[in-house]
Each structure stands twice: as C-alpha cells, then as structure tokens.
Amino acid sequence: MSLVMPPPDPATLARRAEIVAAMRAIVPGEGVIDALEALRPYESDALTAYAQVPLLVVLPETVEQVAAVLRWCHENRVKVVPRGAGTSLSGGALPLADGVLLGMARFNRVLDIDYADRVAVVQPGVTNLAITRAVEDAGFYYAPDPSSQIACTIGGNVAENSGGVHCLKYGLTTNNVLGVELVTIEGEVVRLGGRGLEPAGLDLLGVIVGSEGLLGVVTEVTVRILPRPETAKALLIGFPDVESAGVCVAQIIAAGIIPAGMEMMDKPAINAAEAFVNAGYPLDVEALLIVELDGPGAECGHLTGEVEAIARAHGAVSVQASRDDAERALFWAGRKAAFPAAGRISPDYYCMDGTIPRRRLPEVLTRMKALSEQYGLGVINVFHAGDGNLHPLILYDANQPGQLERAEAFGADILKLCVEVGGVLTGEHGVGVEKRDLMHTMFSETDLAQQQRVKCAFDPELLLNPGKMFPELHRCAELGRMHVHRGQVPFPELPRF
C-alpha cells in the first residue's frame, strides 16, 4: 500500500483479547467479528487500491450499544472507524490495524414516514434506494440518487454529503437532511435538527453532514421526501466533440434552465456503458449529454424544446427524447452503470471526484487528455456536467509494476487542475485518504487548523476515524488554547458558551 496511514499502537495491539472481550460484553452473539478470514471483507471500501485488516469489527443493533462501544473506546483510548455499506470511493471507511471498525449495517429500518410533513425517519443502514421504495406507492421519492444507490446507505450519504444525477435541481444530501441523531465519542446521544425546515441556533447539522465520521456516529436520519413530478422526459444529445458538449452545458444553465439532471459521457464511456446495459446510446458521437426536464406537462414540453434548440445551435448531431418512463429509466441506467462498465474494459480503475466551474469544462477535458498521454494511462469521463462535478476513471492494471503509482500521480494532477481553474478537490466522494495529502493545494495552514479545531471540539482525543481528511493532524493542545492572564480573557465583551 503506497498510502501512509498512522502506525498502529503496539500497546493497543497487545490488548486485542481484552478489547474483543469488552466488545462481546456490550454486543453479544454474532455482533463481534475477530477471526482473520471473517475480517477480510472489511479491509477496504470501494477504493480498493488501499486495504488494511481492522483490529476487529463490531456490529451493534441498538443506539445503547453504539453509545456503550464509543464510551468504552473513549475511556480506554481505542480508535474507532465508523462504516456503512463500504461504497465510499475516497477510502473514508479504510480501517485501522489498531482500531475498532463500527459497522452500522444492522441499523436498517425505516422508522417513520410522515407524508403530511413530507419527511421520513430512517436508520443509517437503510439504503438510499430503499427510502424511495418505501414511499413511492404514495407518489413520493427521495431526491439524491448516487450511482451506487442500490447499495450505499443513508448514513454513508450523510458522512460524505453524497450527490447523484438529480442533485443539480434538488440538491445534495445536505439539502435533503433535516435532522440526525448522533452519538459522540464520549457515548452521549444528541439530536441535531428535526422535522422543521429551519431549526433554531447554530447550524451544527451542516457541520455533521459531510464530516466523514470524524465527529460522531449517526444513528438516525430525518430526510425530506418529495412528490413525484407530474412529467419527466430525458434527452440523449450527441456531439461531435466534448468541447461542444461542454459549451452546450454552460449555455443551458445561462438560459435560466435548471434541468433535474444533466450528465456527460465521453466516447469511451459511451461505448462501455452501451455494451454493458444496451441503453440505446448513439455510438457515432464523441460526447453524450443526458438532460432530464421535469415538472408540469406544459412546462416540461416547453423546456424540452428549448434545450433541443440550444443543443442544435451548439453543434449537436443527434437528439433523442425518451418516449416513456421505461425508456427514460433505461437512459439513466446506462449512466449509472458507467463505473462497473469500466471494469469490463480494464483490470482496475481509479475513480476521481473533483469540481470545476462549468465554463472551464472544455479546457479541463483537453488538459486531462494531455495528462492521459503523459502518464500512458487511459481515462474515461462520466460526470455531473450541470454542476461541474467530474468523475474521470483512470484505467490501470495493479498487477503491472508502477501502474498504481502512475494512476495516483495522474489523479493528483487532475485534482490540482480542478483547484487551479477555480474548483475544489471533491464534489461528493469526500476527502477520506484519497485526497487527504492534497488538502494543502486548496487550504492554507490557517484554514486546516480551524477545521481541526472543530474536530477537537467533538473528539478531543482524536479517536474517531484518524488518518482521514487532514494531511497532518495536530494534537488538540498543539492548536493552542485560550490564554487567560490574571483572570482576564481576550475580547471579554464576546459571550462565552
């Protein structure tokens, strides 16, 4: 493993039998896994380039058990890595050799559905798609839809602030979560937010969503559910080059049109997805846009015509509209299967995640092509074009010496390019370990210190998911404490909490 993780603590490793016994006392039966072969499935998440067997795995079933596990680990200075379904693409759930892996898979119930308030209350192990399945008979759905929605869990979505193809119009996870129940490292159960649209006080919920398991363990989530749109229609729009498609994306948004989703795929991605799904994609184009419009029938029909006109004016060579919901779903099935489709054409792939201003899309795609030639590795592009969230898939063979290292360097250059043109390191996959050592390209030392102070406020002993997000995690004491001189604090006029 080329990635450097915190070295395991020999004293903790020596106490393994004691830790296993303590966890079995809290979570009896089959709730503790400590046999080596049984631990293997937990050694990595979907970023399979990096793997490490955990000290042990604990699978609690109740909030009380989660609180007891965290309390014991806090009191005994044992590290904890929370884990959902393991679909993270940034190594966010990569375990530690000297840490307890806290698996939340058994928290898999839908607790309440309130159609009047348009909310659902679910446990973190409920899959993303299962929320929609639970409410679709009443004409509702849950809007954020990551490509892995059949497997990824809502707890993991909260940790990474996951997106999806329909987040252009309806927002990311943070825009659709109203409240959480959270257990701190000390074992305290707290609630943030709730069923109301605008909770009073500090926006601590906004701090938790996207915090990647560094601040606490979520045990319950209240999400917003939406009525199904009256009409939805998807367009497949083919272009002779990716630059024309990129310009079209910017022009659609500039025209004041916000599609429900707007995705782009380049020719290698189109060919791979079509061979895998048979979605009806045109194979004689260099770039494909999938644009979905939804809303009242008249509005949807009008906007469909507007988008087609913009596309034709910017070089589109083909436009195909979905004839019914089944065909619309098929169009999206090809896009959502693009990642596994890449697995059919390459032994391994490295899925990146960076975000850029839409207007820089043609330039970035051109420069990524040059990087591909420089590193001698193929790349296929599938991404959320509407919000500039890129997902280049770098193709490599881990069995060939040096290819993983070249893929890592290629990926790092893509992310540096995103920041250079005014974008950010991640759009929805999180930082995890994948982007951890690139944080300095986007944040100053002062920025990172401020972020670490938030970490210290929730987890003073730095026991939750260490080794993630921060390239150099300072001890809380190193970040400086408030200096009190002769009983006088600085800025005494400010209220203290």
mmCIF file with all atom_site columns, C-alpha atoms in Angstrom, residues 135-224:
data_model
loop_
_atom_site.group_PDB
_atom_site.id
_atom_site.type_symbol
_atom_site.label_atom_id
_atom_site.label_alt_id
_atom_site.label_comp_id
_atom_site.label_asym_id
_atom_site.label_entity_id
_atom_site.label_seq_id
_atom_site.pdbx_PDB_ins_code
_atom_site.Cartn_x
_atom_site.Cartn_y
_atom_site.Cartn_z
_atom_site.occupancy
_atom_site.B_iso_or_equiv
_atom_site.pdbx_formal_charge
_atom_site.auth_seq_id
_atom_site.auth_comp_id
_atom_site.auth_asym_id
_atom_site.auth_atom_id
_atom_site.pdbx_PDB_model_num
ATOM 1  C CA . VAL A 1 135 ? -42.658 5.971  -0.220  1.00 0.00 ? 135 VAL A CA 1
ATOM 2  C CA . GLU A 1 136 ? -43.141 5.533  -3.983  1.00 0.00 ? 136 GLU A CA 1
ATOM 3  C CA . ASP A 1 137 ? -46.595 3.919  -3.671  1.00 0.00 ? 137 ASP A CA 1
ATOM 4  C CA . ALA A 1 138 ? -47.808 7.234  -2.248  1.00 0.00 ? 138 ALA A CA 1
ATOM 5  C CA . GLY A 1 139 ? -46.232 9.163  -5.115  1.00 0.00 ? 139 GLY A CA 1
ATOM 6  C CA . PHE A 1 140 ? -43.124 10.358 -3.248  1.00 0.00 ? 140 PHE A CA 1
ATOM 7  C CA . TYR A 1 141 ? -39.382 9.822  -3.585  1.00 0.00 ? 141 TYR A CA 1
ATOM 8  C CA . TYR A 1 142 ? -36.027 10.760 -2.044  1.00 0.00 ? 142 TYR A CA 1
ATOM 9  C CA . ALA A 1 143 ? -34.177 13.035 -4.483  1.00 0.00 ? 143 ALA A CA 1
ATOM 10 C CA . PRO A 1 144 ? -30.396 12.468 -4.010  1.00 0.00 ? 144 PRO A CA 1
ATOM 11 C CA . ASP A 1 145 ? -29.518 9.401  -6.068  1.00 0.00 ? 145 ASP A CA 1
ATOM 12 C CA . PRO A 1 146 ? -25.849 8.352  -6.145  1.00 0.00 ? 146 PRO A CA 1
ATOM 13 C CA . SER A 1 147 ? -24.971 5.814  -8.821  1.00 0.00 ? 147 SER A CA 1
ATOM 14 C CA . SER A 1 148 ? -24.465 3.279  -6.020  1.00 0.00 ? 148 SER A CA 1
ATOM 15 C CA . GLN A 1 149 ? -27.921 3.990  -4.571  1.00 0.00 ? 149 GLN A CA 1
ATOM 16 C CA . ILE A 1 150 ? -28.945 0.331  -4.674  1.00 0.00 ? 150 ILE A CA 1
ATOM 17 C CA . ALA A 1 151 ? -26.174 -0.426 -2.153  1.00 0.00 ? 151 ALA A CA 1
ATOM 18 C CA . CYS A 1 152 ? -24.994 2.786  -0.443  1.00 0.00 ? 152 CYS A CA 1
ATOM 19 C CA . THR A 1 153 ? -26.648 3.646  2.868   1.00 0.00 ? 153 THR A CA 1
ATOM 20 C CA . ILE A 1 154 ? -28.101 6.925  4.058   1.00 0.00 ? 154 ILE A CA 1
ATOM 21 C CA . GLY A 1 155 ? -25.599 7.037  6.935   1.00 0.00 ? 155 GLY A CA 1
ATOM 22 C CA . GLY A 1 156 ? -22.735 6.955  4.455   1.00 0.00 ? 156 GLY A CA 1
ATOM 23 C CA . ASN A 1 157 ? -24.522 9.552  2.307   1.00 0.00 ? 157 ASN A CA 1
ATOM 24 C CA . VAL A 1 158 ? -24.636 11.849 5.344   1.00 0.00 ? 158 VAL A CA 1
ATOM 25 C CA . ALA A 1 159 ? -20.957 11.225 6.117   1.00 0.00 ? 159 ALA A CA 1
ATOM 26 C CA . GLU A 1 160 ? -19.818 12.079 2.579   1.00 0.00 ? 160 GLU A CA 1
ATOM 27 C CA . ASN A 1 161 ? -22.562 14.567 1.593   1.00 0.00 ? 161 ASN A CA 1
ATOM 28 C CA . SER A 1 162 ? -23.298 12.369 -1.420  1.00 0.00 ? 162 SER A CA 1
ATOM 29 C CA . GLY A 1 163 ? -24.810 13.689 -4.619  1.00 0.00 ? 163 GLY A CA 1
ATOM 30 C CA . GLY A 1 164 ? -26.227 11.952 -7.671  1.00 0.00 ? 164 GLY A CA 1
ATOM 31 C CA . VAL A 1 165 ? -27.551 12.626 -11.142 1.00 0.00 ? 165 VAL A CA 1
ATOM 32 C CA . HIS A 1 166 ? -30.600 14.572 -9.932  1.00 0.00 ? 166 HIS A CA 1
ATOM 33 C CA . CYS A 1 167 ? -28.791 16.847 -7.474  1.00 0.00 ? 167 CYS A CA 1
ATOM 34 C CA . LEU A 1 168 ? -28.447 19.694 -9.957  1.00 0.00 ? 168 LEU A CA 1
ATOM 35 C CA . LYS A 1 169 ? -32.058 20.733 -9.296  1.00 0.00 ? 169 LYS A CA 1
ATOM 36 C CA . TYR A 1 170 ? -32.826 19.060 -5.983  1.00 0.00 ? 170 TYR A CA 1
ATOM 37 C CA . GLY A 1 171 ? -29.585 19.435 -4.063  1.00 0.00 ? 171 GLY A CA 1
ATOM 38 C CA . LEU A 1 172 ? -27.053 17.193 -2.348  1.00 0.00 ? 172 LEU A CA 1
ATOM 39 C CA . THR A 1 173 ? -27.609 15.204 0.829   1.00 0.00 ? 173 THR A CA 1
ATOM 40 C CA . THR A 1 174 ? -27.094 18.329 2.955   1.00 0.00 ? 174 THR A CA 1
ATOM 41 C CA . ASN A 1 175 ? -30.078 19.961 1.230   1.00 0.00 ? 175 ASN A CA 1
ATOM 42 C CA . ASN A 1 176 ? -32.336 16.984 1.931   1.00 0.00 ? 176 ASN A CA 1
ATOM 43 C CA . VAL A 1 177 ? -31.435 16.024 5.519   1.00 0.00 ? 177 VAL A CA 1
ATOM 44 C CA . LEU A 1 178 ? -33.465 17.775 8.198   1.00 0.00 ? 178 LEU A CA 1
ATOM 45 C CA . GLY A 1 179 ? -32.110 16.142 11.328  1.00 0.00 ? 179 GLY A CA 1
ATOM 46 C CA . VAL A 1 180 ? -29.878 13.437 12.776  1.00 0.00 ? 180 VAL A CA 1
ATOM 47 C CA . GLU A 1 181 ? -29.425 11.536 15.988  1.00 0.00 ? 181 GLU A CA 1
ATOM 48 C CA . LEU A 1 182 ? -25.714 11.385 16.774  1.00 0.00 ? 182 LEU A CA 1
ATOM 49 C CA . VAL A 1 183 ? -23.605 9.539  19.326  1.00 0.00 ? 183 VAL A CA 1
ATOM 50 C CA . THR A 1 184 ? -20.421 11.332 20.390  1.00 0.00 ? 184 THR A CA 1
ATOM 51 C CA . ILE A 1 185 ? -17.139 9.594  21.175  1.00 0.00 ? 185 ILE A CA 1
ATOM 52 C CA . GLU A 1 186 ? -17.975 10.002 24.880  1.00 0.00 ? 186 GLU A CA 1
ATOM 53 C CA . GLY A 1 187 ? -21.165 7.973  24.342  1.00 0.00 ? 187 GLY A CA 1
ATOM 54 C CA . GLU A 1 188 ? -23.563 10.915 24.604  1.00 0.00 ? 188 GLU A CA 1
ATOM 55 C CA . VAL A 1 189 ? -26.673 10.727 22.386  1.00 0.00 ? 189 VAL A CA 1
ATOM 56 C CA . VAL A 1 190 ? -27.630 14.097 20.894  1.00 0.00 ? 190 VAL A CA 1
ATOM 57 C CA . ARG A 1 191 ? -30.176 15.302 18.336  1.00 0.00 ? 191 ARG A CA 1
ATOM 58 C CA . LEU A 1 192 ? -29.453 17.985 15.766  1.00 0.00 ? 192 LEU A CA 1
ATOM 59 C CA . GLY A 1 193 ? -32.224 19.488 13.662  1.00 0.00 ? 193 GLY A CA 1
ATOM 60 C CA . GLY A 1 194 ? -35.554 17.708 13.343  1.00 0.00 ? 194 GLY A CA 1
ATOM 61 C CA . ARG A 1 195 ? -38.689 17.806 11.224  1.00 0.00 ? 195 ARG A CA 1
ATOM 62 C CA . GLY A 1 196 ? -38.789 21.568 10.942  1.00 0.00 ? 196 GLY A CA 1
ATOM 63 C CA . LEU A 1 197 ? -37.380 23.230 7.844   1.00 0.00 ? 197 LEU A CA 1
ATOM 64 C CA . GLU A 1 198 ? -35.328 25.840 9.730   1.00 0.00 ? 198 GLU A CA 1
ATOM 65 C CA . PRO A 1 199 ? -34.031 24.739 13.149  1.00 0.00 ? 199 PRO A CA 1
ATOM 66 C CA . ALA A 1 200 ? -33.001 27.499 15.534  1.00 0.00 ? 200 ALA A CA 1
ATOM 67 C CA . GLY A 1 201 ? -29.484 28.097 16.757  1.00 0.00 ? 201 GLY A CA 1
ATOM 68 C CA . LEU A 1 202 ? -26.109 27.192 15.315  1.00 0.00 ? 202 LEU A CA 1
ATOM 69 C CA . ASP A 1 203 ? -26.126 25.089 12.150  1.00 0.00 ? 203 ASP A CA 1
ATOM 70 C CA . LEU A 1 204 ? -24.440 22.080 13.732  1.00 0.00 ? 204 LEU A CA 1
ATOM 71 C CA . LEU A 1 205 ? -26.345 19.806 11.359  1.00 0.00 ? 205 LEU A CA 1
ATOM 72 C CA . GLY A 1 206 ? -24.477 21.464 8.497   1.00 0.00 ? 206 GLY A CA 1
ATOM 73 C CA . VAL A 1 207 ? -21.218 20.635 10.270  1.00 0.00 ? 207 VAL A CA 1
ATOM 74 C CA . ILE A 1 208 ? -22.123 16.960 10.665  1.00 0.00 ? 208 ILE A CA 1
ATOM 75 C CA . VAL A 1 209 ? -23.230 16.352 7.058   1.00 0.00 ? 209 VAL A CA 1
ATOM 76 C CA . GLY A 1 210 ? -20.029 15.716 5.147   1.00 0.00 ? 210 GLY A CA 1
ATOM 77 C CA . SER A 1 211 ? -17.874 15.275 8.267   1.00 0.00 ? 211 SER A CA 1
ATOM 78 C CA . GLU A 1 212 ? -16.780 11.776 7.143   1.00 0.00 ? 212 GLU A CA 1
ATOM 79 C CA . GLY A 1 213 ? -17.197 10.050 10.511  1.00 0.00 ? 213 GLY A CA 1
ATOM 80 C CA . LEU A 1 214 ? -14.679 12.326 12.232  1.00 0.00 ? 214 LEU A CA 1
ATOM 81 C CA . LEU A 1 215 ? -17.138 13.964 14.639  1.00 0.00 ? 215 LEU A CA 1
ATOM 82 C CA . GLY A 1 216 ? -19.617 11.293 15.733  1.00 0.00 ? 216 GLY A CA 1
ATOM 83 C CA . VAL A 1 217 ? -21.658 8.268  14.694  1.00 0.00 ? 217 VAL A CA 1
ATOM 84 C CA . VAL A 1 218 ? -25.087 8.901  13.168  1.00 0.00 ? 218 VAL A CA 1
ATOM 85 C CA . THR A 1 219 ? -27.792 6.505  14.396  1.00 0.00 ? 219 THR A CA 1
ATOM 86 C CA . GLU A 1 220 ? -30.919 8.099  12.886  1.00 0.00 ? 220 GLU A CA 1
ATOM 87 C CA . VAL A 1 221 ? -31.619 10.410 9.952   1.00 0.00 ? 221 VAL A CA 1
ATOM 88 C CA . THR A 1 222 ? -34.675 12.543 9.136   1.00 0.00 ? 222 THR A CA 1
ATOM 89 C CA . VAL A 1 223 ? -34.860 13.228 5.396   1.00 0.00 ? 223 VAL A CA 1
ATOM 90 C CA . ARG A 1 224 ? -37.043 15.320 3.133   1.00 0.00 ? 224 ARG A CA 1
#
